[in-house]
Amino acid sequence: MSKIAVIRKGESLPFSFDRGGESLSGWTCAIEVRRYPGDVAIIGPRTITPTSGKWPGFLTQTETAALANLGLHYLIGKLSKTGTDEEQQIPLRFHVQEAMA
């Protein structure tokens, strides 16, 4: 199990999704942030542009500052292959703490 990232409200959160060394040809990636996996998206969907065999990016300071709840959240990379029904979801958990005063 991967380590849970911890950020404060108003901090950016870097992320990177890939296909484990497999080609990204024909694949797209959109991200969403949800409080719980089955919830409605709080942020997104936002399409990510691939670079060097992965989809890197970050949640902005504005996005994390707007999260209403503290605690555990899920950043979900939704991978889809154009022209087929192939899909993959990669969840990354992160914990939001109160902003520093």
JSON list of C-alpha atoms in Angstrom, two decimals:
[
{"chain": "A", "resi": 1, "resn": "MET", "atom": "CA", "xyz": [0.00, 0.00, 0.00]},
{"chain": "A", "resi": 2, "resn": "SER", "atom": "CA", "xyz": [1.34, 3.42, -0.92]},
{"chain": "A", "resi": 3, "resn": "LYS", "atom": "CA", "xyz": [2.04, 6.15, 1.59]},
{"chain": "A", "resi": 4, "resn": "ILE", "atom": "CA", "xyz": [-0.71, 8.75, 2.01]},
{"chain": "A", "resi": 5, "resn": "ALA", "atom": "CA", "xyz": [0.40, 12.27, 1.07]},
{"chain": "A", "resi": 6, "resn": "VAL", "atom": "CA", "xyz": [-0.35, 14.93, 3.68]},
{"chain": "A", "resi": 7, "resn": "ILE", "atom": "CA", "xyz": [-0.93, 18.54, 2.65]},
{"chain": "A", "resi": 8, "resn": "ARG", "atom": "CA", "xyz": [-2.35, 21.66, 4.24]},
{"chain": "A", "resi": 9, "resn": "LYS", "atom": "CA", "xyz": [-5.25, 23.52, 2.67]},
{"chain": "A", "resi": 10, "resn": "GLY", "atom": "CA", "xyz": [-3.81, 25.95, 0.15]},
{"chain": "A", "resi": 11, "resn": "GLU", "atom": "CA", "xyz": [-0.74, 23.85, -0.70]},
{"chain": "A", "resi": 12, "resn": "SER", "atom": "CA", "xyz": [-0.26, 22.31, -4.13]},
{"chain": "A", "resi": 13, "resn": "LEU", "atom": "CA", "xyz": [-0.21, 18.52, -4.50]},
{"chain": "A", "resi": 14, "resn": "PRO", "atom": "CA", "xyz": [2.00, 17.02, -7.25]},
{"chain": "A", "resi": 15, "resn": "PHE", "atom": "CA", "xyz": [0.96, 13.75, -8.87]},
{"chain": "A", "resi": 16, "resn": "SER", "atom": "CA", "xyz": [1.94, 11.48, -11.75]},
{"chain": "A", "resi": 17, "resn": "PHE", "atom": "CA", "xyz": [0.00, 8.66, -13.42]},
{"chain": "A", "resi": 18, "resn": "ASP", "atom": "CA", "xyz": [1.39, 6.10, -15.87]},
{"chain": "A", "resi": 19, "resn": "ARG", "atom": "CA", "xyz": [0.61, 2.70, -17.33]},
{"chain": "A", "resi": 20, "resn": "GLY", "atom": "CA", "xyz": [3.48, 0.82, -15.68]},
{"chain": "A", "resi": 21, "resn": "GLY", "atom": "CA", "xyz": [5.84, 1.20, -18.62]},
{"chain": "A", "resi": 22, "resn": "GLU", "atom": "CA", "xyz": [3.16, 0.42, -21.24]},
{"chain": "A", "resi": 23, "resn": "SER", "atom": "CA", "xyz": [2.58, 2.80, -24.16]},
{"chain": "A", "resi": 24, "resn": "LEU", "atom": "CA", "xyz": [0.29, 5.79, -23.68]},
{"chain": "A", "resi": 25, "resn": "SER", "atom": "CA", "xyz": [-0.64, 5.76, -27.38]},
{"chain": "A", "resi": 26, "resn": "GLY", "atom": "CA", "xyz": [-4.39, 6.26, -27.75]},
{"chain": "A", "resi": 27, "resn": "TRP", "atom": "CA", "xyz": [-4.88, 6.74, -24.01]},
{"chain": "A", "resi": 28, "resn": "THR", "atom": "CA", "xyz": [-6.14, 9.87, -22.24]},
{"chain": "A", "resi": 29, "resn": "CYS", "atom": "CA", "xyz": [-6.07, 10.79, -18.56]},
{"chain": "A", "resi": 30, "resn": "ALA", "atom": "CA", "xyz": [-8.54, 12.92, -16.64]},
{"chain": "A", "resi": 31, "resn": "ILE", "atom": "CA", "xyz": [-8.34, 13.56, -12.91]},
{"chain": "A", "resi": 32, "resn": "GLU", "atom": "CA", "xyz": [-11.05, 13.96, -10.32]},
{"chain": "A", "resi": 33, "resn": "VAL", "atom": "CA", "xyz": [-10.94, 14.57, -6.59]},
{"chain": "A", "resi": 34, "resn": "ARG", "atom": "CA", "xyz": [-13.55, 12.92, -4.42]},
{"chain": "A", "resi": 35, "resn": "ARG", "atom": "CA", "xyz": [-14.08, 12.78, -0.69]},
{"chain": "A", "resi": 36, "resn": "TYR", "atom": "CA", "xyz": [-14.90, 9.06, -0.93]},
{"chain": "A", "resi": 37, "resn": "PRO", "atom": "CA", "xyz": [-14.45, 6.79, -4.00]},
{"chain": "A", "resi": 38, "resn": "GLY", "atom": "CA", "xyz": [-18.21, 6.60, -4.79]},
{"chain": "A", "resi": 39, "resn": "ASP", "atom": "CA", "xyz": [-18.94, 10.32, -4.27]},
{"chain": "A", "resi": 40, "resn": "VAL", "atom": "CA", "xyz": [-19.51, 12.99, -6.88]},
{"chain": "A", "resi": 41, "resn": "ALA", "atom": "CA", "xyz": [-16.30, 14.73, -8.01]},
{"chain": "A", "resi": 42, "resn": "ILE", "atom": "CA", "xyz": [-15.34, 17.83, -5.99]},
{"chain": "A", "resi": 43, "resn": "ILE", "atom": "CA", "xyz": [-12.67, 18.81, -8.53]},
{"chain": "A", "resi": 44, "resn": "GLY", "atom": "CA", "xyz": [-12.66, 17.79, -12.18]},
{"chain": "A", "resi": 45, "resn": "PRO", "atom": "CA", "xyz": [-12.75, 16.13, -14.45]},
{"chain": "A", "resi": 46, "resn": "ARG", "atom": "CA", "xyz": [-9.62, 17.84, -15.77]},
{"chain": "A", "resi": 47, "resn": "THR", "atom": "CA", "xyz": [-7.65, 16.41, -18.70]},
{"chain": "A", "resi": 48, "resn": "ILE", "atom": "CA", "xyz": [-3.91, 15.93, -18.19]},
{"chain": "A", "resi": 49, "resn": "THR", "atom": "CA", "xyz": [-1.36, 16.19, -21.02]},
{"chain": "A", "resi": 50, "resn": "PRO", "atom": "CA", "xyz": [1.18, 13.33, -21.19]},
{"chain": "A", "resi": 51, "resn": "THR", "atom": "CA", "xyz": [4.92, 14.03, -20.93]},
{"chain": "A", "resi": 52, "resn": "SER", "atom": "CA", "xyz": [7.73, 11.46, -21.18]},
{"chain": "A", "resi": 53, "resn": "GLY", "atom": "CA", "xyz": [5.52, 8.39, -20.81]},
{"chain": "A", "resi": 54, "resn": "LYS", "atom": "CA", "xyz": [3.39, 9.64, -17.92]},
{"chain": "A", "resi": 55, "resn": "TRP", "atom": "CA", "xyz": [0.71, 12.14, -17.01]},
{"chain": "A", "resi": 56, "resn": "PRO", "atom": "CA", "xyz": [2.28, 14.56, -14.50]},
{"chain": "A", "resi": 57, "resn": "GLY", "atom": "CA", "xyz": [0.52, 17.47, -12.87]},
{"chain": "A", "resi": 58, "resn": "PHE", "atom": "CA", "xyz": [-0.55, 18.97, -9.60]},
{"chain": "A", "resi": 59, "resn": "LEU", "atom": "CA", "xyz": [-3.61, 20.14, -7.75]},
{"chain": "A", "resi": 60, "resn": "THR", "atom": "CA", "xyz": [-3.26, 23.89, -7.47]},
{"chain": "A", "resi": 61, "resn": "GLN", "atom": "CA", "xyz": [-3.16, 25.92, -4.29]},
{"chain": "A", "resi": 62, "resn": "THR", "atom": "CA", "xyz": [-6.57, 27.36, -5.22]},
{"chain": "A", "resi": 63, "resn": "GLU", "atom": "CA", "xyz": [-8.06, 23.88, -5.69]},
{"chain": "A", "resi": 64, "resn": "THR", "atom": "CA", "xyz": [-6.84, 22.55, -2.34]},
{"chain": "A", "resi": 65, "resn": "ALA", "atom": "CA", "xyz": [-7.84, 25.75, -0.53]},
{"chain": "A", "resi": 66, "resn": "ALA", "atom": "CA", "xyz": [-11.40, 25.26, -1.83]},
{"chain": "A", "resi": 67, "resn": "LEU", "atom": "CA", "xyz": [-11.75, 21.75, -0.37]},
{"chain": "A", "resi": 68, "resn": "ALA", "atom": "CA", "xyz": [-14.52, 22.11, 2.24]},
{"chain": "A", "resi": 69, "resn": "ASN", "atom": "CA", "xyz": [-13.57, 19.08, 4.32]},
{"chain": "A", "resi": 70, "resn": "LEU", "atom": "CA", "xyz": [-10.37, 18.23, 6.11]},
{"chain": "A", "resi": 71, "resn": "GLY", "atom": "CA", "xyz": [-9.21, 14.62, 6.22]},
{"chain": "A", "resi": 72, "resn": "LEU", "atom": "CA", "xyz": [-8.87, 11.88, 3.64]},
{"chain": "A", "resi": 73, "resn": "HIS", "atom": "CA", "xyz": [-9.58, 12.53, -0.06]},
{"chain": "A", "resi": 74, "resn": "TYR", "atom": "CA", "xyz": [-9.04, 10.58, -3.28]},
{"chain": "A", "resi": 75, "resn": "LEU", "atom": "CA", "xyz": [-7.31, 11.92, -6.38]},
{"chain": "A", "resi": 76, "resn": "ILE", "atom": "CA", "xyz": [-8.40, 9.55, -9.15]},
{"chain": "A", "resi": 77, "resn": "GLY", "atom": "CA", "xyz": [-6.64, 9.24, -12.48]},
{"chain": "A", "resi": 78, "resn": "LYS", "atom": "CA", "xyz": [-9.22, 8.01, -15.00]},
{"chain": "A", "resi": 79, "resn": "LEU", "atom": "CA", "xyz": [-7.39, 6.47, -17.96]},
{"chain": "A", "resi": 80, "resn": "SER", "atom": "CA", "xyz": [-9.40, 5.80, -21.14]},
{"chain": "A", "resi": 81, "resn": "LYS", "atom": "CA", "xyz": [-8.33, 4.39, -24.48]},
{"chain": "A", "resi": 82, "resn": "THR", "atom": "CA", "xyz": [-9.83, 6.25, -27.41]},
{"chain": "A", "resi": 83, "resn": "GLY", "atom": "CA", "xyz": [-11.87, 4.06, -29.73]},
{"chain": "A", "resi": 84, "resn": "THR", "atom": "CA", "xyz": [-12.26, 1.16, -27.30]},
{"chain": "A", "resi": 85, "resn": "ASP", "atom": "CA", "xyz": [-14.05, 0.55, -24.04]},
{"chain": "A", "resi": 86, "resn": "GLU", "atom": "CA", "xyz": [-10.80, 0.15, -22.08]},
{"chain": "A", "resi": 87, "resn": "GLU", "atom": "CA", "xyz": [-10.68, 2.12, -18.85]},
{"chain": "A", "resi": 88, "resn": "GLN", "atom": "CA", "xyz": [-8.50, 2.12, -15.78]},
{"chain": "A", "resi": 89, "resn": "GLN", "atom": "CA", "xyz": [-8.81, 4.10, -12.56]},
{"chain": "A", "resi": 90, "resn": "ILE", "atom": "CA", "xyz": [-5.81, 4.83, -10.37]},
{"chain": "A", "resi": 91, "resn": "PRO", "atom": "CA", "xyz": [-6.71, 6.21, -6.93]},
{"chain": "A", "resi": 92, "resn": "LEU", "atom": "CA", "xyz": [-4.19, 8.19, -4.90]},
{"chain": "A", "resi": 93, "resn": "ARG", "atom": "CA", "xyz": [-5.17, 8.98, -1.33]},
{"chain": "A", "resi": 94, "resn": "PHE", "atom": "CA", "xyz": [-4.20, 12.23, 0.33]},
{"chain": "A", "resi": 95, "resn": "HIS", "atom": "CA", "xyz": [-4.97, 13.84, 3.68]},
{"chain": "A", "resi": 96, "resn": "VAL", "atom": "CA", "xyz": [-5.83, 17.53, 3.99]},
{"chain": "A", "resi": 97, "resn": "GLN", "atom": "CA", "xyz": [-4.94, 19.39, 7.19]},
{"chain": "A", "resi": 98, "resn": "GLU", "atom": "CA", "xyz": [-5.93, 22.88, 8.30]},
{"chain": "A", "resi": 99, "resn": "ALA", "atom": "CA", "xyz": [-3.90, 25.70, 6.74]},
{"chain": "A", "resi": 100, "resn": "MET", "atom": "CA", "xyz": [-1.13, 27.21, 8.84]},
{"chain": "A", "resi": 101, "resn": "ALA", "atom": "CA", "xyz": [-2.20, 30.38, 10.60]}
]
